GROMACS .gro file of C-alpha atoms in nm:
model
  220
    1UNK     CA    1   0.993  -0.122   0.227
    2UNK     CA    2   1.038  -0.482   0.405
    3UNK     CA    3   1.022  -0.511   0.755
    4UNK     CA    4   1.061  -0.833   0.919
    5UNK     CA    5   1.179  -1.032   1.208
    6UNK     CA    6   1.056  -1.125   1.525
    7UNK     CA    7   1.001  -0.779   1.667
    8UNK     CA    8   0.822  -0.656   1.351
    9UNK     CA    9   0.476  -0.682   1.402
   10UNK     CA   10   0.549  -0.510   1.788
   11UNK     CA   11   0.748  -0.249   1.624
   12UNK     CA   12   0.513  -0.122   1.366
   13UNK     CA   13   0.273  -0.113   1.608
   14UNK     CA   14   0.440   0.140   1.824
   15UNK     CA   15   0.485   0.383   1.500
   16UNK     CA   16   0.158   0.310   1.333
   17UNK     CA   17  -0.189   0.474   1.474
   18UNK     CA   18  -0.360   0.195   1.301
   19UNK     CA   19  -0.414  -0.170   1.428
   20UNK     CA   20  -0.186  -0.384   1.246
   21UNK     CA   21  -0.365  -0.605   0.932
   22UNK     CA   22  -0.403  -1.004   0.955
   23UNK     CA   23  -0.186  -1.202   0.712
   24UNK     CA   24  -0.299  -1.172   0.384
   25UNK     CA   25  -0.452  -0.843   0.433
   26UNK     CA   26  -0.390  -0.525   0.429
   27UNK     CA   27  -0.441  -0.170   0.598
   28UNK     CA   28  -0.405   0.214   0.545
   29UNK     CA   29  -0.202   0.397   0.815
   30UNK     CA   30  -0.033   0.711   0.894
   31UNK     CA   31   0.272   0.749   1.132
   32UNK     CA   32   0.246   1.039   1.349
   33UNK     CA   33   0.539   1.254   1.500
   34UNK     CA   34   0.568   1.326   1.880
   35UNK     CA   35   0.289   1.667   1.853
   36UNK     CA   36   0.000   1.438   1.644
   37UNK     CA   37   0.135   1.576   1.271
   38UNK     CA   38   0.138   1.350   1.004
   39UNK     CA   39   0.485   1.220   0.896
   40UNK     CA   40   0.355   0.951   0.702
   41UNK     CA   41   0.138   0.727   0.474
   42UNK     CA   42   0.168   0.360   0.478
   43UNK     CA   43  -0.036   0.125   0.286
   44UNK     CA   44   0.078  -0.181   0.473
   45UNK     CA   45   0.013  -0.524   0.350
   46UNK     CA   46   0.103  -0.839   0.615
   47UNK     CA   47   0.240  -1.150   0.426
   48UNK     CA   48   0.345  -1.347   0.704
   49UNK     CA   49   0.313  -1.278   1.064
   50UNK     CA   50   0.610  -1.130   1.081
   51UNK     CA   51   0.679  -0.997   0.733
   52UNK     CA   52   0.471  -0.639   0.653
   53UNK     CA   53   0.532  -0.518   0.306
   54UNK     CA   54   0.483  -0.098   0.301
   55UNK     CA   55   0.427   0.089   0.035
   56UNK     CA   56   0.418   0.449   0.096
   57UNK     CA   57   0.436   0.801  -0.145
   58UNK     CA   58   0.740   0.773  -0.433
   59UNK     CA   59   0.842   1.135  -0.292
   60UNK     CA   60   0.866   1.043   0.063
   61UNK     CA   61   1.101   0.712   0.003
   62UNK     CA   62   1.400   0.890   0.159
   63UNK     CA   63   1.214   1.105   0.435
   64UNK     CA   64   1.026   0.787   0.538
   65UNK     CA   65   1.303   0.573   0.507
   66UNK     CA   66   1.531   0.768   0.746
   67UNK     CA   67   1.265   0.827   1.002
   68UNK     CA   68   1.196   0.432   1.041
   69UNK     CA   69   1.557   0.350   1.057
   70UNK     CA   70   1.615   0.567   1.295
   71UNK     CA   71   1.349   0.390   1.527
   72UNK     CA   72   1.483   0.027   1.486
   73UNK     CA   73   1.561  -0.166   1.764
   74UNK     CA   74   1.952  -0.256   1.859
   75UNK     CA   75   1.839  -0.565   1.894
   76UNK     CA   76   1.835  -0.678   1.570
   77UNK     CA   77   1.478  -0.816   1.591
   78UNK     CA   78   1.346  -0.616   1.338
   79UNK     CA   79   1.555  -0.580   0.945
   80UNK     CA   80   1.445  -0.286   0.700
   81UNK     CA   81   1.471  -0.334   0.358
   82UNK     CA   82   1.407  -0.068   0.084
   83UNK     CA   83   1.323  -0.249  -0.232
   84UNK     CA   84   1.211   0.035  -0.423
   85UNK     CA   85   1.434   0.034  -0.715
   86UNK     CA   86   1.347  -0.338  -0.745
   87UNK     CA   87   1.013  -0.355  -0.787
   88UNK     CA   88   0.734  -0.196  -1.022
   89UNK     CA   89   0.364  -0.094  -0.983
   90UNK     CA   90   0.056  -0.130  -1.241
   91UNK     CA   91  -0.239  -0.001  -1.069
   92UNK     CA   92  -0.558  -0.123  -1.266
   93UNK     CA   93  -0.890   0.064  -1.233
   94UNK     CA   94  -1.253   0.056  -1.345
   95UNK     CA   95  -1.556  -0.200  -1.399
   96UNK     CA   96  -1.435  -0.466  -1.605
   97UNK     CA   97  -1.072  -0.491  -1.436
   98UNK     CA   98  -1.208  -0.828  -1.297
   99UNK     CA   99  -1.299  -0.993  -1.644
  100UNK     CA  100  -0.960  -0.865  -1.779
  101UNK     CA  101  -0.720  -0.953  -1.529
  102UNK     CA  102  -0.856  -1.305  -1.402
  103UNK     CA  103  -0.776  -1.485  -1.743
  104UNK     CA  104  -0.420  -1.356  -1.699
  105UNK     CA  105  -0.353  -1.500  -1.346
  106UNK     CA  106  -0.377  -1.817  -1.093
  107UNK     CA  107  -0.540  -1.642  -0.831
  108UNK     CA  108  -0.940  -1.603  -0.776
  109UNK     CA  109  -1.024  -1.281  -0.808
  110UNK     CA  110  -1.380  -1.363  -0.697
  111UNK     CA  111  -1.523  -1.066  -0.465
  112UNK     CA  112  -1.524  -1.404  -0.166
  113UNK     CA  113  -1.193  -1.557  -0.257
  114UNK     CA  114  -1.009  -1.180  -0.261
  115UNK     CA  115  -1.221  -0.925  -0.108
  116UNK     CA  116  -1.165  -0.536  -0.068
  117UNK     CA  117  -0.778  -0.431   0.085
  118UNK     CA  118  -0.697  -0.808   0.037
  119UNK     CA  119  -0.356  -0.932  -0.091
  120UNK     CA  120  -0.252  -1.255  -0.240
  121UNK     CA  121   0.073  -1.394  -0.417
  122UNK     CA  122   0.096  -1.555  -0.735
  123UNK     CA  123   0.125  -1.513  -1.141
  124UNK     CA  124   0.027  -1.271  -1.396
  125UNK     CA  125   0.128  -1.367  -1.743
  126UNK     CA  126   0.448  -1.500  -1.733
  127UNK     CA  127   0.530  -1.250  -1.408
  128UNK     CA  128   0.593  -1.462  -1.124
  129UNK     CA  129   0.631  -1.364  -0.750
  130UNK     CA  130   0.333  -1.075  -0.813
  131UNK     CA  131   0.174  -0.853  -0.527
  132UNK     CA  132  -0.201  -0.864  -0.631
  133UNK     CA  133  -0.321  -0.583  -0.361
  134UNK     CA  134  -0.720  -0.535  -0.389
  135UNK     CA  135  -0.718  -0.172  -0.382
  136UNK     CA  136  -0.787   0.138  -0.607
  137UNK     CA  137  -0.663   0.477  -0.528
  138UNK     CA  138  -0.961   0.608  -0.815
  139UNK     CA  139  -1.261   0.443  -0.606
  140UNK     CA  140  -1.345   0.198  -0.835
  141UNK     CA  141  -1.296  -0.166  -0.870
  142UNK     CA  142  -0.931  -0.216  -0.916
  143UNK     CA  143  -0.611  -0.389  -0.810
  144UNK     CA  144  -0.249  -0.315  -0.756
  145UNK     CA  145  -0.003  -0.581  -0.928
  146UNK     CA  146   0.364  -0.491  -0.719
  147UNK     CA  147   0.574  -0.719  -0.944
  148UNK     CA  148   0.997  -0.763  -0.942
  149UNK     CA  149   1.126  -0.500  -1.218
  150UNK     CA  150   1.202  -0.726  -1.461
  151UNK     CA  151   0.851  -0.842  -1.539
  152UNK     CA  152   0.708  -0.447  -1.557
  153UNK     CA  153   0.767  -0.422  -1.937
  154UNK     CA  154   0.605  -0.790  -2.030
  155UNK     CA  155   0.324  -0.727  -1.760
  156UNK     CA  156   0.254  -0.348  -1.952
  157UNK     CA  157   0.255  -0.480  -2.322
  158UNK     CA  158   0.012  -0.792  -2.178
  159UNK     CA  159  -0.238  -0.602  -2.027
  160UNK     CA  160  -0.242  -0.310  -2.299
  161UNK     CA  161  -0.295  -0.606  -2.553
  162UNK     CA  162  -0.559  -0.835  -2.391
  163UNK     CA  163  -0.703  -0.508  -2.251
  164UNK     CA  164  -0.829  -0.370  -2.582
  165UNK     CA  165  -1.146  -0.579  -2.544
  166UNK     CA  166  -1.224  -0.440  -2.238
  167UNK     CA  167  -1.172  -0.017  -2.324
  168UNK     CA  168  -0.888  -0.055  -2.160
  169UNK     CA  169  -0.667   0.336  -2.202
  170UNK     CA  170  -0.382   0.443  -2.004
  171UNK     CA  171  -0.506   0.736  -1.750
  172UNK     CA  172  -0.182   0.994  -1.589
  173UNK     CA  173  -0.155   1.169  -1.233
  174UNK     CA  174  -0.388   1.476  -1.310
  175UNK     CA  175  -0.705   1.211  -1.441
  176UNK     CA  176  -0.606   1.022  -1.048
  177UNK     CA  177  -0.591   1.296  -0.904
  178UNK     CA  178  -0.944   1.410  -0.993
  179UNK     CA  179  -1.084   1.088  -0.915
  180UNK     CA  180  -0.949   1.023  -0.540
  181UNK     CA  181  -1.120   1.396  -0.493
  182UNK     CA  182  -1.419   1.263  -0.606
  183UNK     CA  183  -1.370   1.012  -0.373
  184UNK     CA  184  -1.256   1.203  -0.086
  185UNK     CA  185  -0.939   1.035  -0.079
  186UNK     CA  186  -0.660   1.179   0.137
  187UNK     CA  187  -0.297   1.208   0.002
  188UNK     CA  188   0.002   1.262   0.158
  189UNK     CA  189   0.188   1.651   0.133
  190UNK     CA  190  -0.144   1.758   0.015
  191UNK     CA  191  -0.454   1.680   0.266
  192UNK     CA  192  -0.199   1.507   0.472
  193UNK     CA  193   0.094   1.689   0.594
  194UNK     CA  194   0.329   1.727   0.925
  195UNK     CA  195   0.101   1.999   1.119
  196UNK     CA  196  -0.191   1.791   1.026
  197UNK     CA  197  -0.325   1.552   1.240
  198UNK     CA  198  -0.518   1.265   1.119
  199UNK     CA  199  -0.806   1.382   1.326
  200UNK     CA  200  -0.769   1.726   1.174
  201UNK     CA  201  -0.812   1.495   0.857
  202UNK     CA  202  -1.089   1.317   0.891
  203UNK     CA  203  -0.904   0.997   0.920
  204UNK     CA  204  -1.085   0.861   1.274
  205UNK     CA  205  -1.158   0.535   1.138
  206UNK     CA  206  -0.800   0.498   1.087
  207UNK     CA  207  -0.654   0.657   1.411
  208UNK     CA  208  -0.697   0.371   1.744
  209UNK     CA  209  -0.608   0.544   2.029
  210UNK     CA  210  -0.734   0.282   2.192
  211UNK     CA  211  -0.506   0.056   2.070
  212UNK     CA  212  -0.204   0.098   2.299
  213UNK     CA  213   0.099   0.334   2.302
  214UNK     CA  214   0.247   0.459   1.909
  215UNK     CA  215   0.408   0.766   1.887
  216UNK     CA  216   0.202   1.094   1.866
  217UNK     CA  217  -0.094   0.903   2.075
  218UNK     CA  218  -0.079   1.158   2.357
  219UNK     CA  219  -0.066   1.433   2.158
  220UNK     CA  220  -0.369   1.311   1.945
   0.00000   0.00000   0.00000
């Protein structure tokens, strides 16, 4: 989803537990429901100061959906856009994603020019208008390239190609899935679920009560 407008960055942070990322950054969240349960996971990266892109489980697109437009303002200071039939998702993963993916794009992917849960705009092959996210659900080095739909069949055969040098191989849900365990990674309708609260979850670092007033905070 897109949310924008002059209310966005206040809005968000009434329905987020987490502090709100600077631009060009980006943070992990959950939204809470009124009794401190988990409704949702957001990955939320801030492109502007008042433009948050939020990328959040495929299987929770119209639960999530519903619940945040049912919380915008009548104000019209805040627009919500779901773009996800618009845009695709590589996630790359592993030690030499670096040396593969920098001769394919404009952007330094130097650990100072794009650290860890940054995001930058720019090129990838001929892909234009590509959401290079710093971030890696497996717990290694990795990025996410969020690219317009068109592109996701060009960017694929690219990779796949220039990859081979690198031992680059496709990997599927149940080879992620083992990994973010490894990791202790949290994921949403599994360790993260409605009459779970992210305290419950071990998610502390990513709960602020101090932060202010966002829905569940009394609860929590």
């Amino acid at each position: 989803f897109w949310v924008r407008g002059t209310g966005a960055a206040a809005w968000l942070d009434t329905i987020m537990a987490n502090t709100l990322p600077r631009v060009g950054r980006m943070t992990l969240s959950v939204a809470c429901n009124a009794w401190g349960g988990i409704d949702g996971e957001y990955t939320i990266v801030r492109t502007a100061e008042d433009a948050f892109y939020l990328v959040s489980t495929p299987n929770g697109q119209v639960f999530n959906w519903d619940t945040l437009r049912r919380l915008l303002p009548s104000d019209g200071a805040v627009t919500l856009q779901d773009v996800s039939e618009e845009m695709g998702v590589i996630a790359l993963a592993g030690p030499n994603t670096r040396a593969l993916l920098q001769p394919l794009t404009d952007v330094d992917l130097s650990n100072e020019a794009f650290p860890w849960l940054a995001a930058r705009l720019g090129e990838v092959g001929y892909a234009r208008d590509v959401h290079l996210l710093r971030v890696s659900f497996t717990g290694e080095l990795g990025w996410e390239l969020h690219l317009p739909m068109s592109y996701n069949r060009h960017l694929v055969d690219l990779l796949l190609r220039e990859g081979a040098a690198h031992g680059l191989k496709p990997f599927g849900l149940e080879a992620l899935e083992s990994m973010r365990l490894e990791k202790s990674y949290r994921a949403i309708n599994r360790e993260l679920a409605r009459d779970i609260s992210p305290l419950e979850a071990g998610l502390e670092r990513f709960t602020k009560l101090e932060k202010g007033i966002f829905i569940g905070r009394e609860a929590l």
